[in-house]
């Protein structure tokens, strides 16, 4: 009998205001202090972070899920991620996080689905799991990126008339 070997996925566990996220480590670009955000008038985008000569949209999973009003975290940190969707003009997004990063190697049997306290299903959360005894969310990054891209498209449409005047 042949056993198939599935390699562990190096992952991050990052703290949110209420809860934790699990993300593949290879998506992380940098963890930065994001206290100086340019304001955003769009729901779902908390602000814009100037990072390496780019403006990166900052989102909060909790705000997107309407779990709470968009609010500053105590520490004002942003986790800059490479996007997973091939959306033009959106190579990075930033997630509002708290604290530092913990790494974890995830094997196929490491994560256990956990539906406790899952009163309201959020379209931006792919799974709610237990990892290292912590309740964690696996974000639906394509859905988050599509929502941000939609906001950016609206922004571009609103700016076009100004350019043609």
PDB file of C-alpha atoms in Angstrom:
ATOM      1  CA  UNK A   1       0.000   0.000   0.000  1.00  0.00           C
ATOM      2  CA  UNK A   2       1.358   3.395  -0.968  1.00  0.00           C
ATOM      3  CA  UNK A   3       0.871   6.375   1.330  1.00  0.00           C
ATOM      4  CA  UNK A   4       0.668   9.785  -0.294  1.00  0.00           C
ATOM      5  CA  UNK A   5       2.683  12.421   1.504  1.00  0.00           C
ATOM      6  CA  UNK A   6       1.167  15.884   1.723  1.00  0.00           C
ATOM      7  CA  UNK A   7       3.650  18.531   2.811  1.00  0.00           C
ATOM      8  CA  UNK A   8       2.835  20.886   5.637  1.00  0.00           C
ATOM      9  CA  UNK A   9       1.718  24.380   4.658  1.00  0.00           C
ATOM     10  CA  UNK A  10       3.689  27.050   6.481  1.00  0.00           C
ATOM     11  CA  UNK A  11       1.032  29.391   7.817  1.00  0.00           C
ATOM     12  CA  UNK A  12       0.542  32.492   9.917  1.00  0.00           C
ATOM     13  CA  UNK A  13      -1.862  33.019  12.740  1.00  0.00           C
ATOM     14  CA  UNK A  14      -2.606  36.716  13.222  1.00  0.00           C
ATOM     15  CA  UNK A  15      -4.819  38.307  15.836  1.00  0.00           C
ATOM     16  CA  UNK A  16      -7.827  40.430  14.966  1.00  0.00           C
ATOM     17  CA  UNK A  17      -9.748  42.595  17.405  1.00  0.00           C
ATOM     18  CA  UNK A  18     -12.094  39.641  17.958  1.00  0.00           C
ATOM     19  CA  UNK A  19     -10.621  36.381  16.759  1.00  0.00           C
ATOM     20  CA  UNK A  20      -7.684  35.091  14.731  1.00  0.00           C
ATOM     21  CA  UNK A  21      -6.881  34.550  11.066  1.00  0.00           C
ATOM     22  CA  UNK A  22      -4.981  31.698   9.454  1.00  0.00           C
ATOM     23  CA  UNK A  23      -3.161  32.568   6.229  1.00  0.00           C
ATOM     24  CA  UNK A  24      -0.482  30.860   4.130  1.00  0.00           C
ATOM     25  CA  UNK A  25       2.911  32.354   5.000  1.00  0.00           C
ATOM     26  CA  UNK A  26       3.824  32.835   1.331  1.00  0.00           C
ATOM     27  CA  UNK A  27       1.086  35.484   0.948  1.00  0.00           C
ATOM     28  CA  UNK A  28       2.704  37.813   3.498  1.00  0.00           C
ATOM     29  CA  UNK A  29       4.656  40.741   2.123  1.00  0.00           C
ATOM     30  CA  UNK A  30       5.263  42.662   5.370  1.00  0.00           C
ATOM     31  CA  UNK A  31       3.783  43.556   8.768  1.00  0.00           C
ATOM     32  CA  UNK A  32       3.825  47.340   9.192  1.00  0.00           C
ATOM     33  CA  UNK A  33       2.536  49.976  11.549  1.00  0.00           C
ATOM     34  CA  UNK A  34      -0.390  51.530   9.750  1.00  0.00           C
ATOM     35  CA  UNK A  35      -1.419  54.333  12.035  1.00  0.00           C
ATOM     36  CA  UNK A  36      -1.116  56.974   9.302  1.00  0.00           C
ATOM     37  CA  UNK A  37      -3.848  55.889   6.899  1.00  0.00           C
ATOM     38  CA  UNK A  38      -5.189  58.211   4.235  1.00  0.00           C
ATOM     39  CA  UNK A  39      -8.958  58.305   4.724  1.00  0.00           C
ATOM     40  CA  UNK A  40     -11.323  56.303   2.533  1.00  0.00           C
ATOM     41  CA  UNK A  41     -14.939  57.178   1.835  1.00  0.00           C
ATOM     42  CA  UNK A  42     -15.749  53.642   0.695  1.00  0.00           C
ATOM     43  CA  UNK A  43     -17.413  51.029   2.895  1.00  0.00           C
ATOM     44  CA  UNK A  44     -15.129  48.066   3.385  1.00  0.00           C
ATOM     45  CA  UNK A  45     -11.925  50.060   2.840  1.00  0.00           C
ATOM     46  CA  UNK A  46     -10.759  51.597   6.119  1.00  0.00           C
ATOM     47  CA  UNK A  47      -8.095  53.706   4.499  1.00  0.00           C
ATOM     48  CA  UNK A  48      -5.016  53.745   2.320  1.00  0.00           C
ATOM     49  CA  UNK A  49      -1.534  52.847   3.502  1.00  0.00           C
ATOM     50  CA  UNK A  50       1.472  54.337   1.720  1.00  0.00           C
ATOM     51  CA  UNK A  51       3.915  51.427   1.351  1.00  0.00           C
ATOM     52  CA  UNK A  52       6.935  51.225  -0.962  1.00  0.00           C
ATOM     53  CA  UNK A  53       5.685  54.019  -3.231  1.00  0.00           C
ATOM     54  CA  UNK A  54       2.231  52.445  -3.515  1.00  0.00           C
ATOM     55  CA  UNK A  55      -1.172  53.135  -2.051  1.00  0.00           C
ATOM     56  CA  UNK A  56      -2.435  49.888  -0.516  1.00  0.00           C
ATOM     57  CA  UNK A  57      -6.132  49.538   0.437  1.00  0.00           C
ATOM     58  CA  UNK A  58      -6.553  48.555   4.084  1.00  0.00           C
ATOM     59  CA  UNK A  59      -9.496  46.342   4.993  1.00  0.00           C
ATOM     60  CA  UNK A  60     -10.749  44.903   8.239  1.00  0.00           C
ATOM     61  CA  UNK A  61     -12.347  41.480   8.078  1.00  0.00           C
ATOM     62  CA  UNK A  62     -14.500  42.394  11.058  1.00  0.00           C
ATOM     63  CA  UNK A  63     -15.764  45.544   9.349  1.00  0.00           C
ATOM     64  CA  UNK A  64     -16.459  43.643   6.116  1.00  0.00           C
ATOM     65  CA  UNK A  65     -18.425  41.065   8.097  1.00  0.00           C
ATOM     66  CA  UNK A  66     -20.235  43.836   9.972  1.00  0.00           C
ATOM     67  CA  UNK A  67     -19.106  42.255  13.235  1.00  0.00           C
ATOM     68  CA  UNK A  68     -18.250  45.733  14.454  1.00  0.00           C
ATOM     69  CA  UNK A  69     -17.853  49.252  13.235  1.00  0.00           C
ATOM     70  CA  UNK A  70     -14.594  50.087  11.545  1.00  0.00           C
ATOM     71  CA  UNK A  71     -12.362  51.177  14.357  1.00  0.00           C
ATOM     72  CA  UNK A  72      -8.703  51.693  14.978  1.00  0.00           C
ATOM     73  CA  UNK A  73      -6.992  48.772  16.614  1.00  0.00           C
ATOM     74  CA  UNK A  74      -4.967  49.613  19.681  1.00  0.00           C
ATOM     75  CA  UNK A  75      -1.725  48.897  17.882  1.00  0.00           C
ATOM     76  CA  UNK A  76      -2.580  50.075  14.362  1.00  0.00           C
ATOM     77  CA  UNK A  77      -0.783  47.283  12.510  1.00  0.00           C
ATOM     78  CA  UNK A  78      -1.415  46.209   8.944  1.00  0.00           C
ATOM     79  CA  UNK A  79      -0.471  42.911   7.375  1.00  0.00           C
ATOM     80  CA  UNK A  80       0.340  43.497   3.710  1.00  0.00           C
ATOM     81  CA  UNK A  81      -0.542  40.497   1.569  1.00  0.00           C
ATOM     82  CA  UNK A  82       0.121  39.531  -2.016  1.00  0.00           C
ATOM     83  CA  UNK A  83      -3.254  39.138  -3.701  1.00  0.00           C
ATOM     84  CA  UNK A  84      -4.351  35.740  -4.974  1.00  0.00           C
ATOM     85  CA  UNK A  85      -6.562  37.045  -7.777  1.00  0.00           C
ATOM     86  CA  UNK A  86      -5.108  38.257 -11.047  1.00  0.00           C
ATOM     87  CA  UNK A  87      -6.839  41.624 -10.767  1.00  0.00           C
ATOM     88  CA  UNK A  88      -5.084  44.415 -12.656  1.00  0.00           C
ATOM     89  CA  UNK A  89      -3.940  47.219 -10.389  1.00  0.00           C
ATOM     90  CA  UNK A  90      -4.369  45.238  -7.172  1.00  0.00           C
ATOM     91  CA  UNK A  91      -1.103  43.407  -6.426  1.00  0.00           C
ATOM     92  CA  UNK A  92      -1.461  43.899  -2.639  1.00  0.00           C
ATOM     93  CA  UNK A  93      -4.078  44.440   0.036  1.00  0.00           C
ATOM     94  CA  UNK A  94      -3.556  45.114   3.735  1.00  0.00           C
ATOM     95  CA  UNK A  95      -5.522  43.607   6.600  1.00  0.00           C
ATOM     96  CA  UNK A  96      -5.905  45.418   9.913  1.00  0.00           C
ATOM     97  CA  UNK A  97      -4.417  43.186  12.633  1.00  0.00           C
ATOM     98  CA  UNK A  98      -3.206  43.338  16.220  1.00  0.00           C
ATOM     99  CA  UNK A  99      -0.092  42.004  17.861  1.00  0.00           C
ATOM    100  CA  UNK A 100       2.622  39.969  16.268  1.00  0.00           C
ATOM    101  CA  UNK A 101       2.651  36.925  14.058  1.00  0.00           C
ATOM    102  CA  UNK A 102       2.740  33.277  15.036  1.00  0.00           C
ATOM    103  CA  UNK A 103       3.726  30.597  12.554  1.00  0.00           C
ATOM    104  CA  UNK A 104       2.224  27.165  12.307  1.00  0.00           C
ATOM    105  CA  UNK A 105       2.797  24.237   9.988  1.00  0.00           C
ATOM    106  CA  UNK A 106      -0.579  22.963   8.874  1.00  0.00           C
ATOM    107  CA  UNK A 107      -1.056  19.356   7.840  1.00  0.00           C
ATOM    108  CA  UNK A 108      -4.323  18.083   6.325  1.00  0.00           C
ATOM    109  CA  UNK A 109      -5.477  16.888   9.767  1.00  0.00           C
ATOM    110  CA  UNK A 110      -4.317  19.978  11.729  1.00  0.00           C
ATOM    111  CA  UNK A 111      -7.449  22.065  11.198  1.00  0.00           C
ATOM    112  CA  UNK A 112     -10.792  21.082  12.651  1.00  0.00           C
ATOM    113  CA  UNK A 113     -13.992  22.802  11.555  1.00  0.00           C
ATOM    114  CA  UNK A 114     -15.552  24.695  14.436  1.00  0.00           C
ATOM    115  CA  UNK A 115     -19.048  26.099  14.121  1.00  0.00           C
ATOM    116  CA  UNK A 116     -19.398  27.300  17.718  1.00  0.00           C
ATOM    117  CA  UNK A 117     -20.557  30.877  17.946  1.00  0.00           C
ATOM    118  CA  UNK A 118     -21.021  31.073  14.182  1.00  0.00           C
ATOM    119  CA  UNK A 119     -24.322  32.897  14.456  1.00  0.00           C
ATOM    120  CA  UNK A 120     -24.059  34.881  11.244  1.00  0.00           C
ATOM    121  CA  UNK A 121     -22.291  33.560   8.136  1.00  0.00           C
ATOM    122  CA  UNK A 122     -19.887  36.094   6.663  1.00  0.00           C
ATOM    123  CA  UNK A 123     -19.289  35.873   2.891  1.00  0.00           C
ATOM    124  CA  UNK A 124     -15.649  36.886   3.433  1.00  0.00           C
ATOM    125  CA  UNK A 125     -14.831  33.923   5.699  1.00  0.00           C
ATOM    126  CA  UNK A 126     -14.180  30.616   3.922  1.00  0.00           C
ATOM    127  CA  UNK A 127     -13.957  28.466   7.079  1.00  0.00           C
ATOM    128  CA  UNK A 128     -14.050  28.737  10.844  1.00  0.00           C
ATOM    129  CA  UNK A 129     -11.552  26.292  12.335  1.00  0.00           C
ATOM    130  CA  UNK A 130      -9.539  25.384  15.406  1.00  0.00           C
ATOM    131  CA  UNK A 131      -5.769  25.586  14.949  1.00  0.00           C
ATOM    132  CA  UNK A 132      -3.479  25.060  17.947  1.00  0.00           C
ATOM    133  CA  UNK A 133      -6.552  25.265  20.191  1.00  0.00           C
ATOM    134  CA  UNK A 134      -7.385  28.754  18.857  1.00  0.00           C
ATOM    135  CA  UNK A 135     -10.622  29.633  17.124  1.00  0.00           C
ATOM    136  CA  UNK A 136      -9.498  30.957  13.729  1.00  0.00           C
ATOM    137  CA  UNK A 137     -11.023  32.220  10.524  1.00  0.00           C
ATOM    138  CA  UNK A 138      -9.709  31.365   7.088  1.00  0.00           C
ATOM    139  CA  UNK A 139     -10.536  34.440   4.997  1.00  0.00           C
ATOM    140  CA  UNK A 140     -12.013  34.114   1.511  1.00  0.00           C
ATOM    141  CA  UNK A 141      -9.295  36.227  -0.097  1.00  0.00           C
ATOM    142  CA  UNK A 142     -10.754  36.135  -3.645  1.00  0.00           C
ATOM    143  CA  UNK A 143     -14.057  37.486  -2.282  1.00  0.00           C
ATOM    144  CA  UNK A 144     -12.287  40.206  -0.264  1.00  0.00           C
ATOM    145  CA  UNK A 145     -10.153  41.175  -3.269  1.00  0.00           C
ATOM    146  CA  UNK A 146     -13.225  41.264  -5.550  1.00  0.00           C
ATOM    147  CA  UNK A 147     -14.968  43.600  -3.088  1.00  0.00           C
ATOM    148  CA  UNK A 148     -11.910  45.883  -2.945  1.00  0.00           C
ATOM    149  CA  UNK A 149     -11.582  45.816  -6.741  1.00  0.00           C
ATOM    150  CA  UNK A 150     -15.229  46.809  -7.037  1.00  0.00           C
ATOM    151  CA  UNK A 151     -14.581  49.779  -4.754  1.00  0.00           C
ATOM    152  CA  UNK A 152     -11.512  50.727  -6.791  1.00  0.00           C
ATOM    153  CA  UNK A 153     -13.525  50.517 -10.018  1.00  0.00           C
ATOM    154  CA  UNK A 154     -16.132  52.835  -8.520  1.00  0.00           C
ATOM    155  CA  UNK A 155     -13.344  55.191  -7.534  1.00  0.00           C
ATOM    156  CA  UNK A 156     -11.919  55.139 -11.060  1.00  0.00           C
ATOM    157  CA  UNK A 157     -15.365  55.824 -12.558  1.00  0.00           C
ATOM    158  CA  UNK A 158     -15.904  58.730 -10.195  1.00  0.00           C
ATOM    159  CA  UNK A 159     -12.548  60.273 -11.137  1.00  0.00           C
ATOM    160  CA  UNK A 160     -13.008  59.950 -14.914  1.00  0.00           C
ATOM    161  CA  UNK A 161     -15.453  62.852 -15.287  1.00  0.00           C
ATOM    162  CA  UNK A 162     -13.047  65.082 -13.386  1.00  0.00           C
ATOM    163  CA  UNK A 163     -10.236  64.230 -15.785  1.00  0.00           C
ATOM    164  CA  UNK A 164     -12.311  64.945 -18.905  1.00  0.00           C
ATOM    165  CA  UNK A 165     -13.456  68.410 -17.803  1.00  0.00           C
TER     166      UNK A 165
END
